[in-house]
Amino acid sequence: MSALNNPVIAVIVSLVIAVGYFTLVDHYLMEMQGLDFWYLFRQ
Amino acid sequence: MGVVTRKKLFSIIALGAMVVALLLPIVMALPSPATGEEAPAAEGAQKEGEKVEKARDVYYKTEGIVVGAPAPKTTDGPADYPRYNFESRVLLWFANQQHLYYGSFVLAVPIFCMIIEFMGVVTKDKALAKRYDQLAYDFIKISLTAYSLTAILGGILIFTFLTLYPTFFSYLSSIFRPVMHIYALMFVAESGTLYIYYYGWDKMKEGFLKWIHLSMSVILNVIGTLLMFLANSWIGFMMSPAGVDEQGRYLGNIWHVIHTALWNPLNLHRILGNMAFGGGVVAAYAAYKFLAAKTDEERAHYDWMGYIAMALGVAFLIPLPFAGYWLMREVYAYRQQMGITLMGGLLAWLFIIQATMIGILFLSTNYYLWQAMGRMRGAEKYQRYIKYLVFLLACGFMVFITPHTMVMTPAELKAMGGQQHPVLGNYGVMSAKNGGINVIITTTVLSFVWYMRGNKISTVSWARFGNIFMGVFFACAYINIIFLAIYGYYIPANVRVGLSVPQVATTLSCLFFMFTLNSMMMKGAKQLGPIEWGKISARSQYALIMLATAFTWMMGLMGYIRSSVRLFWHVNEIMRDNSPWAYTHTVGFAANVISANVLFFWISILFVFWLGSLTAKKAPVEAKVGVPGAIPQPAGSH
């Protein structure tokens, strides 16, 4: 736990969790509606 | 038999009577939805050797035996539309709106009472439990006079219907005849339960009896909610009829008539709306009492009451836009043209006013929370960041109120070469507006988190990581919401409509995860000092009054929008409105009538509050409870 309290490690771990979580939310919640979240990137 | 045992027995009998009162009307109604009323009608028809006529349900598309008369074709005259020398529709609008304001208030307050009384029962701190109990009692006392007024206004509403729209009302009541008596009986059950709940408060103060009393509040609220669901089925039927054929003839299945396409979205939206409205009204009452208070003790009590009412109201205000979004999606699914009339046509500018009011609600809430940080030591550390929150709120607000289309004359349309405005046509799309409101709600969540940790310092071993994670999560949430709002401009409309779901999920993730994380971090936290109730600026109390007034105005506006969308129909596509008032009012006229309604409601409810204060003065003054560090009791204890 002490390593996590290191600000640099804390920011990196937090960013990985938050960015990963929101990417999954965007992808799957669009897919549930039958829509493609990555529509523009596939053009 | 001992006194206590007798008390227990009587309280159980009273609770049993309430449950019977709740179930009796439902049991009485069971034969009609179960077997359908077509059975006796069909038998009668066969006896006379007549042919049984079948027809198709306009919504469910199922076949049913015709048992009702077709919807009457009205004509403009004294038979169908008798009138005074005034627009009948405005008179009905006024009667309806006042009944709704009071009805929603007296439905919301007992739910608050139930929550607060429950908090009092489960709280281990005796002094705090006593204060919660006193607060719940104060709440129900306010609603009792309002309850009588609601019934009177309901009577006035029925007389207005019968006098000004007799043909329409007789048709609607003929369709809903199988459940009309249930509504009336539920009303009797609600009254009886409310009076036993209120007058039994002191008799059922301790132990087992207190739990019985709390159970009564649950029954009271179930009855109240069922009452509202029934009333919602009438407006649901008028907007999206079901259970009848194309001529409006009843097909014998009352469940189809009640369970229309828009019934459940309306139910959810109205429950949340009532709660937010009730919280606003009680908070405004507390603010008024705070401003009029003469002693520090009174100020402390009403400051606390205002905060609790505001917190409960806002707890229901936050999910309210999402429930509204579901209602609008269902409107589009039911009739696309109806949705376009609302959001992109005749009534679109009323939605711009609505967006403005929603923005005002959230701005007032945030302002109150920032002011409320002034009553705790240690919250100064957040003061310098508030300007950034103001910036976020202002940006979100401006995006939220930007329109997509303009109301134009034919000449302007021609000059512009179409409906699309050369500048505005690029803005105001739904994913951008959703981005705006989600930024506002996320900022409100952030303000709440700051308020909850204002006078505390976390002592858990992972406190630094927790703080950094919270900051990063909020930052990523903002980036995701704003990214999705901008992304909507680069993808086709049919993909864009789906972006609202991840936006909402992002906001709700902040709400649930950050509140949970914050409460985990604040377990056993070091207190920098107690919350000094009553030490808050007068401006904060005006913010509470602003919150309540804005909500009242918005409720009037949304009721008008929902009614107007039927255009020239009494019952959409079934029964036409042939009165001289089957047109849509101008935005200005509608706004003036809404303002008059709001003014009348607030003047009349101030009278109700004043009446309540008269009874408080007569009550015996309880001795002060000297609990160190506790908030003093108000003088007018029950």
JSON list of C-alpha atoms in Angstrom, two decimals, chain A residues 1 4-5 7 10-11 14-15 17-18 21-22 25-26 29-30 33 35-41, chain B residues 461-462 464-465 469 472-473 477 480 483-484 487 490 492 494-495 498-499 501-502 505-506 509 513:
[
{"chain": "A", "resi": 1, "resn": "MET", "atom": "CA", "xyz": [0.00, 0.00, 0.00]},
{"chain": "A", "resi": 4, "resn": "LEU", "atom": "CA", "xyz": [0.50, 3.27, -4.01]},
{"chain": "A", "resi": 5, "resn": "ASN", "atom": "CA", "xyz": [0.89, 6.35, -1.83]},
{"chain": "A", "resi": 7, "resn": "PRO", "atom": "CA", "xyz": [2.19, 10.29, -6.08]},
{"chain": "A", "resi": 10, "resn": "ALA", "atom": "CA", "xyz": [-0.77, 6.70, -7.72]},
{"chain": "A", "resi": 11, "resn": "VAL", "atom": "CA", "xyz": [-1.39, 8.93, -10.77]},
{"chain": "A", "resi": 14, "resn": "SER", "atom": "CA", "xyz": [-5.43, 5.86, -11.29]},
{"chain": "A", "resi": 15, "resn": "LEU", "atom": "CA", "xyz": [-5.12, 6.86, -14.95]},
{"chain": "A", "resi": 17, "resn": "ILE", "atom": "CA", "xyz": [-8.04, 2.32, -14.07]},
{"chain": "A", "resi": 18, "resn": "ALA", "atom": "CA", "xyz": [-10.09, 5.42, -15.02]},
{"chain": "A", "resi": 21, "resn": "TYR", "atom": "CA", "xyz": [-13.04, 1.88, -17.20]},
{"chain": "A", "resi": 22, "resn": "PHE", "atom": "CA", "xyz": [-14.47, 4.75, -19.27]},
{"chain": "A", "resi": 25, "resn": "VAL", "atom": "CA", "xyz": [-18.21, 1.93, -20.59]},
{"chain": "A", "resi": 26, "resn": "ASP", "atom": "CA", "xyz": [-18.27, 3.77, -23.93]},
{"chain": "A", "resi": 29, "resn": "LEU", "atom": "CA", "xyz": [-22.93, 0.71, -23.70]},
{"chain": "A", "resi": 30, "resn": "MET", "atom": "CA", "xyz": [-22.91, 1.65, -27.39]},
{"chain": "A", "resi": 33, "resn": "GLN", "atom": "CA", "xyz": [-27.72, -0.39, -28.32]},
{"chain": "A", "resi": 35, "resn": "LEU", "atom": "CA", "xyz": [-24.22, 0.94, -32.30]},
{"chain": "A", "resi": 36, "resn": "ASP", "atom": "CA", "xyz": [-20.50, 1.16, -33.02]},
{"chain": "A", "resi": 37, "resn": "PHE", "atom": "CA", "xyz": [-18.56, 3.47, -30.71]},
{"chain": "A", "resi": 38, "resn": "TRP", "atom": "CA", "xyz": [-15.49, 3.33, -32.99]},
{"chain": "A", "resi": 39, "resn": "TYR", "atom": "CA", "xyz": [-17.53, 4.37, -36.06]},
{"chain": "A", "resi": 40, "resn": "LEU", "atom": "CA", "xyz": [-15.35, 7.37, -36.97]},
{"chain": "A", "resi": 41, "resn": "PHE", "atom": "CA", "xyz": [-12.07, 5.53, -36.41]},
{"chain": "B", "resi": 461, "resn": "SER", "atom": "CA", "xyz": [-3.35, 4.32, 5.37]},
{"chain": "B", "resi": 462, "resn": "TRP", "atom": "CA", "xyz": [-4.14, 4.76, 1.66]},
{"chain": "B", "resi": 464, "resn": "ARG", "atom": "CA", "xyz": [-3.05, 9.88, -0.44]},
{"chain": "B", "resi": 465, "resn": "PHE", "atom": "CA", "xyz": [-3.81, 7.27, -3.12]},
{"chain": "B", "resi": 469, "resn": "PHE", "atom": "CA", "xyz": [-7.57, 8.43, -7.51]},
{"chain": "B", "resi": 472, "resn": "VAL", "atom": "CA", "xyz": [-8.02, 11.50, -11.62]},
{"chain": "B", "resi": 473, "resn": "PHE", "atom": "CA", "xyz": [-11.41, 9.73, -11.83]},
{"chain": "B", "resi": 477, "resn": "ALA", "atom": "CA", "xyz": [-15.10, 11.60, -16.26]},
{"chain": "B", "resi": 480, "resn": "ASN", "atom": "CA", "xyz": [-15.09, 11.48, -21.36]},
{"chain": "B", "resi": 483, "resn": "PHE", "atom": "CA", "xyz": [-15.23, 14.07, -25.67]},
{"chain": "B", "resi": 484, "resn": "LEU", "atom": "CA", "xyz": [-18.54, 12.29, -26.31]},
{"chain": "B", "resi": 487, "resn": "TYR", "atom": "CA", "xyz": [-17.62, 13.32, -30.97]},
{"chain": "B", "resi": 490, "resn": "TYR", "atom": "CA", "xyz": [-18.52, 13.93, -36.38]},
{"chain": "B", "resi": 492, "resn": "PRO", "atom": "CA", "xyz": [-24.26, 10.37, -38.17]},
{"chain": "B", "resi": 494, "resn": "ASN", "atom": "CA", "xyz": [-28.42, 7.50, -35.82]},
{"chain": "B", "resi": 495, "resn": "VAL", "atom": "CA", "xyz": [-25.12, 6.71, -34.03]},
{"chain": "B", "resi": 498, "resn": "GLY", "atom": "CA", "xyz": [-26.65, 6.39, -28.50]},
{"chain": "B", "resi": 499, "resn": "LEU", "atom": "CA", "xyz": [-23.95, 8.61, -26.97]},
{"chain": "B", "resi": 501, "resn": "VAL", "atom": "CA", "xyz": [-26.09, 6.34, -22.52]},
{"chain": "B", "resi": 502, "resn": "PRO", "atom": "CA", "xyz": [-22.29, 6.30, -21.88]},
{"chain": "B", "resi": 505, "resn": "ALA", "atom": "CA", "xyz": [-23.21, 6.12, -17.13]},
{"chain": "B", "resi": 506, "resn": "THR", "atom": "CA", "xyz": [-20.13, 8.30, -16.63]},
{"chain": "B", "resi": 509, "resn": "SER", "atom": "CA", "xyz": [-20.26, 6.21, -12.01]},
{"chain": "B", "resi": 513, "resn": "PHE", "atom": "CA", "xyz": [-18.10, 5.20, -6.93]}
]
